Coordinates of C-alpha atoms and ligand atoms in Angstrom, one line a residue:
M960 CA -13.4 42.2 5.2
L961 CA -10.5 44.0 6.9
I962 CA -10.7 42.1 10.2
N963 CA -9.9 38.9 8.4
T964 CA -7.1 40.4 6.4
H965 CA -5.4 41.7 9.4
S966 CA -5.9 38.5 11.4
R967 CA -4.5 36.3 8.6
R968 CA -1.4 38.4 8.3
R969 CA -0.4 37.6 11.8
S970 CA 1.1 34.2 12.2
G971 CA 1.5 33.9 16.0
S972 CA -1.8 35.3 17.3
G973 CA -3.6 32.0 17.1
R974 CA -7.0 30.9 18.2
D975 CA -8.1 34.1 19.9
T976 CA -7.8 36.1 16.8
W977 CA -9.6 33.5 14.7
L978 CA -12.5 33.2 17.1
A979 CA -12.8 36.9 17.4
A980 CA -12.5 37.4 13.6
A981 CA -15.3 34.9 13.0
A982 CA -17.5 36.5 15.6
A983 CA -16.7 40.0 14.3
A984 CA -17.5 39.1 10.8
A985 CA -21.0 38.0 11.9
L986 CA -21.7 40.8 14.3
L987 CA -20.0 43.9 13.0
A988 CA -21.7 43.4 9.6
I989 CA -24.9 44.4 11.4
P990 CA -25.2 48.2 11.0
A991 CA -25.1 50.1 14.3
P992 CA -28.5 51.6 15.2
H993 CA -28.6 55.3 15.0
A994 CA -27.4 57.1 18.1
R995 CA -26.3 60.5 19.3
A996 CA -22.5 60.7 19.3
E997 CA -22.0 61.8 22.9
E998 CA -24.7 59.9 24.8
P999 CA -25.3 56.4 23.5
D1000 CA -29.0 55.6 23.4
A1001 CA -30.4 52.3 24.6
L1002 CA -30.1 50.6 21.2
A1003 CA -26.5 51.7 20.7
R1004 CA -25.7 50.5 24.3
A1005 CA -27.2 47.1 23.7
H1006 CA -25.3 46.8 20.3
A1007 CA -22.1 47.8 22.0
Q1008 CA -22.6 45.4 24.9
K1009 CA -23.1 42.5 22.5
I1010 CA -20.0 43.4 20.5
A1011 CA -18.0 43.8 23.7
I1012 CA -19.0 40.4 25.1
T1013 CA -18.9 38.3 21.9
V1014 CA -16.1 40.0 19.9
C1015 CA -13.8 42.1 22.0
G1016 CA -14.3 39.8 25.0
T1017 CA -12.3 37.0 23.3
C1018 CA -9.2 39.0 24.1
H1019 CA -10.2 41.7 26.6
G1020 CA -12.5 39.6 28.7
P1021 CA -16.3 40.0 28.7
R1022 CA -16.2 42.9 31.1
G1023 CA -12.8 44.2 30.1
N1024 CA -10.8 42.5 32.9
S1025 CA -8.6 40.5 30.6
M1026 CA -6.5 37.8 32.3
N1027 CA -3.9 37.5 29.6
P1028 CA -1.2 40.3 30.1
K1029 CA -0.9 40.8 26.3
Y1030 CA -4.4 42.2 26.2
P1031 CA -4.9 45.5 28.1
R1032 CA -7.5 45.8 30.7
L1033 CA -10.3 48.1 29.7
A1034 CA -12.7 47.9 32.7
G1035 CA -13.0 51.2 34.6
Q1036 CA -10.9 53.0 31.9
N1037 CA -11.9 56.6 31.1
A1038 CA -14.4 56.8 28.3
N1039 CA -12.7 59.8 26.6
Y1040 CA -9.4 58.0 26.5
L1041 CA -11.0 54.8 25.1
S1042 CA -12.9 56.7 22.4
A1043 CA -9.7 58.5 21.4
Q1044 CA -7.7 55.2 21.2
L1045 CA -10.3 53.4 19.1
K1046 CA -10.4 56.3 16.7
A1047 CA -6.6 56.3 16.6
F1048 CA -6.6 52.6 15.7
R1049 CA -9.2 53.2 13.1
A1050 CA -7.2 56.1 11.6
Q1051 CA -4.1 53.9 11.9
T1052 CA -2.2 56.5 13.8
R1053 CA -1.6 54.3 16.9
G1054 CA 1.0 52.2 15.1
D1055 CA 3.0 49.7 17.1
P1056 CA 2.9 46.1 15.6
D1057 CA 0.3 44.8 18.1
A1058 CA -1.9 47.8 17.5
L1059 CA -1.7 47.1 13.7
G1060 CA -2.0 43.3 14.1
Y1061 CA -4.9 43.2 16.5
M1062 CA -6.7 46.5 16.6
W1063 CA -6.6 48.2 13.2
G1064 CA -8.9 45.7 11.6
M1065 CA -11.2 45.6 14.7
A1066 CA -11.6 49.4 14.8
S1067 CA -12.0 49.7 11.0
Q1068 CA -15.5 48.2 11.4
L1069 CA -16.7 50.6 14.1
D1070 CA -18.6 53.9 13.5
D1071 CA -18.4 56.8 15.9
A1072 CA -21.6 56.0 17.7
T1073 CA -20.5 52.4 18.4
I1074 CA -17.1 53.6 19.5
D1075 CA -18.7 56.0 22.0
A1076 CA -21.1 53.3 23.3
L1077 CA -18.2 50.7 23.7
A1078 CA -16.2 53.4 25.6
A1079 CA -19.2 54.0 27.9
Y1080 CA -19.6 50.2 28.4
Y1081 CA -16.0 49.7 29.5
A1082 CA -15.9 52.8 31.6
A1083 CA -18.9 51.6 33.6
Q1084 CA -17.3 48.1 34.3
K1085 CA -15.7 47.5 37.7
A1086 CA -11.9 47.1 37.5
E1087 CA -11.0 43.8 39.2
P1088 CA -7.8 43.5 41.2
S1089 CA -4.9 42.3 39.2
A1090 CA -1.5 41.3 40.6
S1091 CA -0.5 41.6 44.3
G1092 CA 2.1 44.2 45.1
G1093 CA 4.7 44.5 47.8
S1094 CA 8.0 43.6 46.0
A1095 CA 11.1 45.8 46.3
E1096 CA 10.6 46.6 42.7
A1097 CA 7.1 47.9 43.3
A1098 CA 8.3 50.1 46.1
R1099 CA 10.8 51.7 43.7
G1100 CA 8.0 52.0 41.2
K1101 CA 5.8 53.9 43.7
Q1102 CA 8.6 56.4 44.3
I1103 CA 8.9 57.0 40.5
Y1104 CA 5.1 57.2 40.1
E1105 CA 4.8 59.8 42.9
H1106 CA 8.1 61.8 42.4
G1107 CA 9.5 60.9 39.0
V1108 CA 13.2 60.6 38.5
P1109 CA 14.4 64.2 38.9
A1110 CA 18.1 63.4 38.1
Q1111 CA 17.0 62.1 34.7
G1112 CA 14.3 64.7 34.0
V1113 CA 11.4 62.2 34.4
P1114 CA 8.3 63.9 35.8
A1115 CA 6.0 62.4 38.4
C1116 CA 3.4 60.2 36.7
S1117 CA 0.8 61.2 39.3
S1118 CA 0.8 64.8 38.0
C1119 CA -1.2 63.6 35.0
H1120 CA -2.5 60.1 35.8
G1121 CA -3.7 61.2 39.3
P1122 CA -2.6 60.3 42.8
D1123 CA -4.5 57.0 42.7
A1124 CA -3.6 56.3 39.0
H1125 CA -7.2 56.3 38.0
G1126 CA -6.5 59.1 35.4
L1127 CA -9.2 61.5 34.2
Q1128 CA -10.8 61.9 30.8
D1129 CA -7.9 62.0 28.3
F1130 CA -5.4 60.7 30.9
P1131 CA -5.7 57.0 31.0
R1132 CA -6.3 54.9 34.1
L1133 CA -3.1 52.9 34.8
A1134 CA -4.1 51.2 38.1
G1135 CA -4.5 47.5 37.8
Q1136 CA -3.2 47.4 34.2
H1137 CA -1.1 44.4 33.3
G1138 CA 2.6 45.2 33.9
Q1139 CA 3.7 43.6 30.7
Y1140 CA 1.4 45.8 28.7
V1141 CA 2.5 49.0 30.6
L1142 CA 6.1 48.1 30.0
K1143 CA 5.5 47.6 26.3
Q1144 CA 3.7 50.9 25.9
L1145 CA 6.5 52.8 27.7
G1146 CA 8.9 51.3 25.2
S1147 CA 6.7 52.2 22.3
F1148 CA 6.4 55.8 23.5
Q1149 CA 10.1 56.0 23.9
S1150 CA 10.8 54.7 20.4
N1151 CA 7.9 56.8 19.0
M1152 CA 6.3 53.7 17.5
R1153 CA 3.3 54.9 19.5
N1154 CA 3.7 58.5 18.6
V1155 CA 2.4 60.7 21.4
A1156 CA 4.6 63.8 22.1
I1157 CA 3.5 64.1 25.8
M1158 CA 4.4 60.5 26.7
H1159 CA 7.5 60.5 24.5
G1160 CA 8.8 63.3 26.6
V1161 CA 8.1 61.3 29.8
A1162 CA 9.5 58.0 28.6
Q1163 CA 12.6 59.2 26.7
N1164 CA 14.9 59.2 29.7
L1165 CA 13.3 56.4 31.6
N1166 CA 15.5 53.3 31.7
L1167 CA 14.3 49.8 31.5
T1168 CA 14.8 49.0 35.2
D1169 CA 12.7 52.0 36.1
M1170 CA 10.0 51.2 33.5
D1171 CA 9.8 47.7 35.0
A1172 CA 9.5 49.0 38.5
V1173 CA 6.7 51.5 37.7
A1174 CA 4.9 48.8 35.8
A1175 CA 5.1 46.4 38.8
F1176 CA 3.8 49.1 41.1
L1177 CA 0.9 50.0 38.8
E1178 CA -0.3 46.4 38.2
A1179 CA -0.8 46.0 41.9
Q1180 CA -2.9 49.2 42.4
P1181 CA -6.7 48.9 43.0
Ligands
HEC1308 C1 -7.6 39.3 19.0 C2 -7.5 40.0 20.2 C3 -8.2 41.3 20.4 C4 -9.6 41.6 20.1 C5 -10.6 40.6 19.6 C6 -9.8 43.0 20.4 N1 -8.6 43.5 20.9 FE1 -8.4 45.4 21.6 N2 -6.4 45.1 21.9 C7 -5.7 43.9 21.6 C8 -4.3 44.1 21.8 C9 -3.2 43.1 21.7 C10 -4.2 45.5 22.2 C11 -2.9 46.2 22.6 C12 -2.3 46.9 21.4 C13 -1.0 47.5 21.6 O1 -0.1 46.9 22.3 O2 -0.8 48.7 21.2 C14 -5.5 46.1 22.3 C15 -5.8 47.4 22.6 C16 -7.0 47.9 22.8 C17 -7.3 49.2 23.3 C18 -6.3 50.2 23.8 C19 -6.3 50.1 25.3 C20 -5.4 51.1 26.0 O3 -5.3 51.0 27.2 O4 -4.9 52.0 25.4 C21 -8.7 49.4 23.2 C22 -9.5 50.6 23.7 C23 -9.3 48.2 22.7 N3 -8.2 47.3 22.4 C24 -10.6 47.9 22.5 C25 -11.1 46.8 21.8 C26 -12.5 46.7 21.4 C27 -13.6 47.7 21.6 C28 -12.6 45.5 20.7 C29 -13.8 44.9 20.0 C30 -14.4 45.7 19.0 C31 -11.3 44.9 20.8 N4 -10.4 45.7 21.4 C32 -11.0 43.6 20.3 C33 -6.3 42.7 21.2 C34 -7.7 42.6 20.9
HEC1309 C1 2.3 65.4 31.3 C2 1.3 64.4 31.5 C3 1.7 63.0 31.7 C4 2.7 62.5 32.6 C5 3.6 63.3 33.5 C6 2.7 61.1 32.4 N1 1.8 60.7 31.5 FE1 1.4 58.8 30.8 N2 0.0 59.5 29.5 C7 -0.3 60.8 29.4 C8 -1.3 60.9 28.3 C9 -2.0 62.2 27.8 C10 -1.5 59.6 27.8 C11 -2.4 59.1 26.7 C12 -1.6 59.1 25.4 C13 -2.5 58.8 24.2 O1 -3.4 59.6 24.0 O2 -2.2 57.8 23.5 C14 -0.7 58.7 28.6 C15 -0.5 57.4 28.4 C16 0.2 56.5 29.2 C17 0.3 55.1 29.1 C18 -0.5 54.2 28.1 C19 -1.8 53.7 28.8 C20 -2.5 52.7 28.0 O3 -3.5 52.2 28.5 O4 -2.1 52.3 26.9 C21 1.1 54.6 30.0 C22 1.5 53.2 30.3 C23 1.6 55.8 30.8 N3 1.1 56.9 30.2 C24 2.5 55.7 31.8 C25 3.1 56.8 32.4 C26 4.1 56.7 33.5 C27 4.7 55.4 34.0 C28 4.4 58.0 33.8 C29 5.5 58.5 34.8 C30 6.8 58.0 34.6 C31 3.6 58.9 33.0 N4 2.8 58.1 32.2 C32 3.6 60.3 33.1 C33 0.1 61.9 30.1 C34 1.1 61.8 31.0

């Protein structure tokens, strides 16, 4: 099964991957109950919750508030965005090495109804506070978030991700996301390893110091 293939190919991912792969092999083999695509029914919701807690939870935390900065937080994330990302992993179009190593195999086992139900599950979870803010770096990050870096042609992040960084529908929530993950994604957008034109345009002129600052600011947002 694909999950195992992908897990074995990674050497450094260790125990989490193995635990998850074992749980996934057991659980994802169960066919998803029939559900409408848009609005998961009770069976699909229960199925998704079980997968979220026992499989995805190994890395993302049972309610999507992962503690390890390598694994993005999913709690309170927008459902549209989550569905689109899971489909992009499944289609293998979100292509940085961690996406390939961790998520392609996971997503390959999910049908549309389960994806929508998982997205609804995470969107309904409460995002827990992450890091505490207040550093000089975070203050610079706030300025970039709200005003961009006009001299370098970097637009204000708030214009798409919202004044509170909670995003909307296809614009992801960034508030409370692990800084290390945000920083890595900005690098992947810049290099086009994660190939999304809109964010490539934003990140292409953002230097590493400013990426770091905006990541530090976002991590501390409620
Ligand atoms: C072995 C660890 C692991 C498991 C298990 C796992 N993930 Fe992931 N997931 C990751 C990593 C690492 C990333 C970040 C990939 C990257 O950097 O592009 C990720 C990214 C994601 C993202 C993108 C988040 C964003 O903000 O764009 C979603 C959605 C997601 N995972 C959902 C799931 C779901 C649903 C499951 C269970 C079916 C699952 N994951 C299981 C490690 C895991
Ligand atoms: C013109 C709209 C727009 C602007 C401005 C914008 N973003 Fe984005 N951003 C998006 C969209 C759309 C996505 C989702 C991309 C996808 O579908 O993979 C995204 C995704 C992201 C992600 C990935 C989130 C995740 O969970 O993986 C990060 C990080 C991010 N943006 C940071 C920023 C920062 C920092 C700025 C400001 C310097 C910014 N964005 C400005 C539209 C925008």
